[in-house]
């Protein structure tokens, strides 16, 4: 796990994590949830929400699958819509039954490592 290599050199850091699109963010939370037992051996994991609203930008993307052209819509988070300061509304221990509520995930190395 690359994250453990990072923490090896930076044990006091906390990593703030989120996907840049709604799809990627949901996918990342699914992977965290499906591997939660392994991750929690080494990391304290929290999920949280901010008070500010993040604007969503819809972008069209053309892709080719099996030589056929497909157009899809990407829903991307516009982080420029946030000010320099954000207000954290809530942080809690990561609960895989509440992942829809999390706008970000925090990883911190457990103290006993």
mmCIF file of C-alpha atoms in Angstrom:
data_model
loop_
_atom_site.group_PDB
_atom_site.id
_atom_site.type_symbol
_atom_site.label_atom_id
_atom_site.label_comp_id
_atom_site.label_asym_id
_atom_site.label_seq_id
_atom_site.Cartn_x
_atom_site.Cartn_y
_atom_site.Cartn_z
ATOM 1 C CA UNK A 1 0.000 0.000 0.000
ATOM 2 C CA UNK A 2 1.545 3.277 -1.143
ATOM 3 C CA UNK A 3 -0.163 5.136 1.668
ATOM 4 C CA UNK A 4 1.862 3.165 4.230
ATOM 5 C CA UNK A 5 5.084 4.112 2.456
ATOM 6 C CA UNK A 6 4.036 7.759 2.701
ATOM 7 C CA UNK A 7 3.262 7.395 6.414
ATOM 8 C CA UNK A 8 6.613 5.690 6.969
ATOM 9 C CA UNK A 9 8.297 9.014 6.145
ATOM 10 C CA UNK A 10 5.494 11.243 7.467
ATOM 11 C CA UNK A 11 3.974 9.485 10.496
ATOM 12 C CA UNK A 12 2.305 12.602 11.926
ATOM 13 C CA UNK A 13 0.458 13.582 8.742
ATOM 14 C CA UNK A 14 -3.222 13.197 7.993
ATOM 15 C CA UNK A 15 -4.333 12.547 4.427
ATOM 16 C CA UNK A 16 -7.524 14.196 3.185
ATOM 17 C CA UNK A 17 -8.972 12.186 0.343
ATOM 18 C CA UNK A 18 -11.816 12.593 -2.144
ATOM 19 C CA UNK A 19 -12.531 11.817 -5.783
ATOM 20 C CA UNK A 20 -12.538 14.662 -8.279
ATOM 21 C CA UNK A 21 -15.725 13.361 -9.934
ATOM 22 C CA UNK A 22 -18.879 12.015 -8.312
ATOM 23 C CA UNK A 23 -18.302 8.630 -9.943
ATOM 24 C CA UNK A 24 -14.684 8.328 -8.756
ATOM 25 C CA UNK A 25 -15.586 9.522 -5.258
ATOM 26 C CA UNK A 26 -18.299 6.852 -4.987
ATOM 27 C CA UNK A 27 -15.941 4.199 -6.382
ATOM 28 C CA UNK A 28 -13.168 5.090 -3.923
ATOM 29 C CA UNK A 29 -15.576 4.916 -0.969
ATOM 30 C CA UNK A 30 -16.785 1.501 -2.176
ATOM 31 C CA UNK A 31 -13.192 0.240 -2.280
ATOM 32 C CA UNK A 32 -12.466 1.650 1.177
ATOM 33 C CA UNK A 33 -15.614 -0.015 2.537
ATOM 34 C CA UNK A 34 -14.831 -3.382 0.951
ATOM 35 C CA UNK A 35 -11.289 -3.318 2.392
ATOM 36 C CA UNK A 36 -12.089 -1.646 5.705
ATOM 37 C CA UNK A 37 -10.833 -4.547 7.870
ATOM 38 C CA UNK A 38 -7.405 -4.535 6.234
ATOM 39 C CA UNK A 39 -7.128 -0.748 6.226
ATOM 40 C CA UNK A 40 -8.117 -0.407 9.883
ATOM 41 C CA UNK A 41 -5.221 -2.618 10.925
ATOM 42 C CA UNK A 42 -2.922 0.309 10.125
ATOM 43 C CA UNK A 43 -5.064 3.424 9.787
ATOM 44 C CA UNK A 44 -7.616 5.463 11.672
ATOM 45 C CA UNK A 45 -10.230 6.285 9.031
ATOM 46 C CA UNK A 46 -12.812 9.052 9.321
ATOM 47 C CA UNK A 47 -15.470 10.432 7.012
ATOM 48 C CA UNK A 48 -16.689 13.994 6.992
ATOM 49 C CA UNK A 49 -18.794 16.720 5.533
ATOM 50 C CA UNK A 50 -18.203 20.436 4.952
ATOM 51 C CA UNK A 51 -20.683 23.316 5.280
ATOM 52 C CA UNK A 52 -19.915 24.775 1.872
ATOM 53 C CA UNK A 53 -21.649 23.519 -1.243
ATOM 54 C CA UNK A 54 -19.344 22.225 -3.960
ATOM 55 C CA UNK A 55 -20.581 23.162 -7.407
ATOM 56 C CA UNK A 56 -20.848 20.305 -9.903
ATOM 57 C CA UNK A 57 -19.780 20.898 -13.504
ATOM 58 C CA UNK A 58 -21.134 18.632 -16.216
ATOM 59 C CA UNK A 59 -18.705 17.931 -19.034
ATOM 60 C CA UNK A 60 -19.302 15.859 -22.131
ATOM 61 C CA UNK A 61 -16.686 13.298 -23.042
ATOM 62 C CA UNK A 62 -16.460 11.207 -26.186
ATOM 63 C CA UNK A 63 -15.009 7.722 -25.844
ATOM 64 C CA UNK A 64 -14.629 4.778 -28.191
ATOM 65 C CA UNK A 65 -15.548 1.230 -27.193
ATOM 66 C CA UNK A 66 -15.250 -1.596 -29.675
ATOM 67 C CA UNK A 67 -14.738 0.996 -32.392
ATOM 68 C CA UNK A 68 -18.067 2.673 -31.580
ATOM 69 C CA UNK A 69 -18.277 6.279 -30.506
ATOM 70 C CA UNK A 70 -20.059 6.953 -27.197
ATOM 71 C CA UNK A 71 -20.710 10.253 -25.478
ATOM 72 C CA UNK A 72 -20.945 10.377 -21.713
ATOM 73 C CA UNK A 73 -21.443 13.057 -19.114
ATOM 74 C CA UNK A 74 -18.807 13.511 -16.422
ATOM 75 C CA UNK A 75 -19.989 15.212 -13.226
ATOM 76 C CA UNK A 76 -16.881 16.894 -11.882
ATOM 77 C CA UNK A 77 -16.444 18.771 -8.617
ATOM 78 C CA UNK A 78 -15.569 22.427 -9.201
ATOM 79 C CA UNK A 79 -13.118 22.993 -6.366
ATOM 80 C CA UNK A 80 -12.583 26.564 -7.536
ATOM 81 C CA UNK A 81 -16.112 27.236 -6.252
ATOM 82 C CA UNK A 82 -14.748 26.838 -2.720
ATOM 83 C CA UNK A 83 -13.085 29.714 -0.944
ATOM 84 C CA UNK A 84 -9.617 29.326 0.505
ATOM 85 C CA UNK A 85 -11.165 28.485 3.858
ATOM 86 C CA UNK A 86 -13.696 25.731 4.309
ATOM 87 C CA UNK A 87 -15.687 24.892 7.400
ATOM 88 C CA UNK A 88 -15.865 21.270 8.457
ATOM 89 C CA UNK A 89 -19.399 20.463 9.507
ATOM 90 C CA UNK A 90 -18.869 16.957 10.827
ATOM 91 C CA UNK A 91 -16.175 14.252 11.139
ATOM 92 C CA UNK A 92 -16.823 10.767 12.461
ATOM 93 C CA UNK A 93 -15.232 7.335 12.493
ATOM 94 C CA UNK A 94 -15.719 5.870 9.016
ATOM 95 C CA UNK A 95 -18.951 3.888 8.858
ATOM 96 C CA UNK A 96 -19.469 1.931 5.642
ATOM 97 C CA UNK A 97 -23.248 2.200 6.084
ATOM 98 C CA UNK A 98 -23.060 6.015 5.924
ATOM 99 C CA UNK A 99 -20.637 6.594 3.049
ATOM 100 C CA UNK A 100 -23.206 8.564 1.035
ATOM 101 C CA UNK A 101 -22.886 11.299 3.685
ATOM 102 C CA UNK A 102 -19.099 11.667 3.350
ATOM 103 C CA UNK A 103 -17.673 14.415 1.154
ATOM 104 C CA UNK A 104 -14.136 13.491 2.173
ATOM 105 C CA UNK A 105 -12.239 10.725 3.937
ATOM 106 C CA UNK A 106 -9.331 11.177 6.356
ATOM 107 C CA UNK A 107 -6.529 8.654 6.850
ATOM 108 C CA UNK A 108 -4.174 8.816 9.826
ATOM 109 C CA UNK A 109 -1.586 6.272 10.887
ATOM 110 C CA UNK A 110 -2.615 4.462 14.054
ATOM 111 C CA UNK A 111 -0.560 5.440 17.092
ATOM 112 C CA UNK A 112 0.519 1.878 17.862
ATOM 113 C CA UNK A 113 2.358 1.408 14.525
#
